Amino acid sequence: MVQQPGDDACSGRGLHLVRELADDFGVDDHIVGKTVWLVFKTSTAPEPAPS
């Protein structure tokens, strides 16, 4: 769950950036801390034309 940070908070915006930039993401909670994973879709570059 992505929470809204306070206007004067010094942290709490990382997942907002991930949500906007990544094609997919998730958070796995642990007893201590969490793991954030994300996916960026990429396209293959076109092959250069033969010379």
Coordinates of N, CA and C in Angstrom, one line a residue:
M1 N 0.8 -1.2 0.0 CA 0.0 0.0 0.0 C 0.9 1.2 0.0
V2 N 0.6 2.1 -0.9 CA 1.4 3.4 -1.0 C 0.6 4.4 -0.2
Q3 N 1.3 5.0 0.8 CA 0.7 6.0 1.7 C 1.1 7.4 1.3
Q4 N 0.3 8.3 1.6 CA 0.6 9.7 1.2 C 1.5 10.3 2.3
P5 N 2.7 10.8 2.0 CA 3.5 11.4 3.1 C 3.0 12.8 3.4
G6 N 3.3 13.3 4.6 CA 2.9 14.6 4.9 C 3.7 15.6 4.1
D7 N 3.2 16.8 4.0 CA 3.8 17.9 3.1 C 5.2 18.2 3.6
D8 N 5.5 18.1 4.9 CA 6.8 18.5 5.4 C 7.6 17.2 5.7
A9 N 7.2 16.0 5.3 CA 7.9 14.8 5.6 C 9.2 14.8 4.8
C10 N 10.3 14.2 5.4 CA 11.6 14.1 4.7 C 11.7 12.8 4.0
S11 N 10.8 11.9 4.1 CA 10.8 10.6 3.4 C 9.4 10.2 3.1
G12 N 9.3 9.0 2.4 CA 8.0 8.5 2.1 C 7.5 8.7 0.7
R13 N 8.4 9.1 -0.2 CA 8.0 9.3 -1.6 C 8.5 8.3 -2.6
G14 N 9.4 7.4 -2.1 CA 10.0 6.4 -3.0 C 9.0 5.6 -3.7
L15 N 8.0 5.0 -3.1 CA 7.0 4.2 -3.7 C 6.1 5.0 -4.7
H16 N 6.0 6.3 -4.5 CA 5.2 7.1 -5.4 C 6.0 7.2 -6.8
L17 N 7.3 7.3 -6.7 CA 8.2 7.3 -7.9 C 8.2 6.0 -8.6
V18 N 8.3 4.9 -7.8 CA 8.2 3.6 -8.4 C 6.9 3.4 -9.1
R19 N 5.8 3.7 -8.5 CA 4.5 3.5 -9.1 C 4.3 4.3 -10.4
E20 N 4.9 5.5 -10.5 CA 4.8 6.3 -11.7 C 5.7 5.8 -12.8
L21 N 6.9 5.3 -12.5 CA 7.9 5.0 -13.5 C 7.9 3.5 -13.9
A22 N 7.5 2.6 -13.0 CA 7.6 1.2 -13.3 C 6.3 0.7 -14.0
D23 N 6.4 -0.4 -14.8 CA 5.3 -1.0 -15.4 C 4.5 -1.9 -14.4
D24 N 5.2 -2.4 -13.4 CA 4.6 -3.2 -12.4 C 5.5 -3.1 -11.2
F25 N 4.9 -3.3 -10.0 CA 5.8 -3.3 -8.8 C 5.0 -4.0 -7.7
G26 N 5.7 -4.3 -6.6 CA 5.1 -4.9 -5.5 C 6.0 -4.8 -4.3
V27 N 5.4 -5.0 -3.1 CA 6.1 -4.9 -1.9 C 5.9 -6.2 -1.1
D28 N 7.0 -6.8 -0.7 CA 7.0 -8.0 0.2 C 7.4 -7.6 1.6
D29 N 6.5 -7.7 2.5 CA 6.8 -7.3 3.9 C 7.6 -8.4 4.6
H30 N 8.5 -8.1 5.5 CA 9.2 -9.0 6.2 C 9.1 -8.7 7.7
I31 N 9.5 -9.5 8.6 CA 9.4 -9.2 10.0 C 10.2 -7.9 10.3
V32 N 11.3 -7.8 9.7 CA 12.1 -6.5 9.8 C 12.3 -6.0 8.4
G33 N 11.6 -4.9 8.0 CA 11.8 -4.3 6.7 C 10.9 -4.8 5.7
K34 N 11.2 -4.5 4.4 CA 10.4 -4.9 3.2 C 11.3 -5.0 2.0
T35 N 10.8 -5.7 1.0 CA 11.5 -5.8 -0.3 C 10.6 -5.2 -1.3
V36 N 11.1 -4.3 -2.0 CA 10.3 -3.7 -3.1 C 10.9 -4.2 -4.4
W37 N 10.0 -4.7 -5.3 CA 10.4 -5.2 -6.6 C 9.7 -4.4 -7.7
L38 N 10.3 -4.3 -8.8 CA 9.6 -3.6 -9.9 C 10.1 -4.1 -11.3
V39 N 9.3 -3.8 -12.3 CA 9.5 -4.3 -13.6 C 9.4 -3.1 -14.6
F40 N 10.4 -3.0 -15.4 CA 10.4 -2.0 -16.5 C 10.3 -2.8 -17.8
K41 N 9.3 -2.5 -18.6 CA 9.2 -3.1 -19.9 C 10.1 -2.4 -20.9
T42 N 10.9 -3.2 -21.6 CA 11.8 -2.6 -22.6 C 11.4 -3.2 -24.0
S43 N 11.8 -2.4 -25.0 CA 11.6 -2.9 -26.3 C 13.0 -3.2 -26.9
T44 N 13.0 -4.1 -27.8 CA 14.3 -4.4 -28.5 C 14.7 -3.3 -29.5
A45 N 15.9 -3.0 -29.5 CA 16.4 -2.0 -30.5 C 16.3 -2.5 -31.9
P46 N 15.9 -1.7 -32.9 CA 15.9 -2.2 -34.2 C 17.3 -2.6 -34.7
E47 N 17.3 -3.6 -35.5 CA 18.6 -4.0 -36.1 C 19.0 -2.9 -37.1
P48 N 20.4 -2.6 -37.2 CA 20.8 -1.6 -38.2 C 20.6 -2.2 -39.6
A49 N 20.4 -1.3 -40.5 CA 20.2 -1.7 -41.9 C 21.6 -2.2 -42.5
P50 N 21.5 -3.2 -43.3 CA 22.8 -3.7 -43.9 C 23.4 -2.6 -44.7
S51 N 24.8 -2.5 -44.7 CA 25.4 -1.5 -45.5 C 25.8 -2.0 -46.9

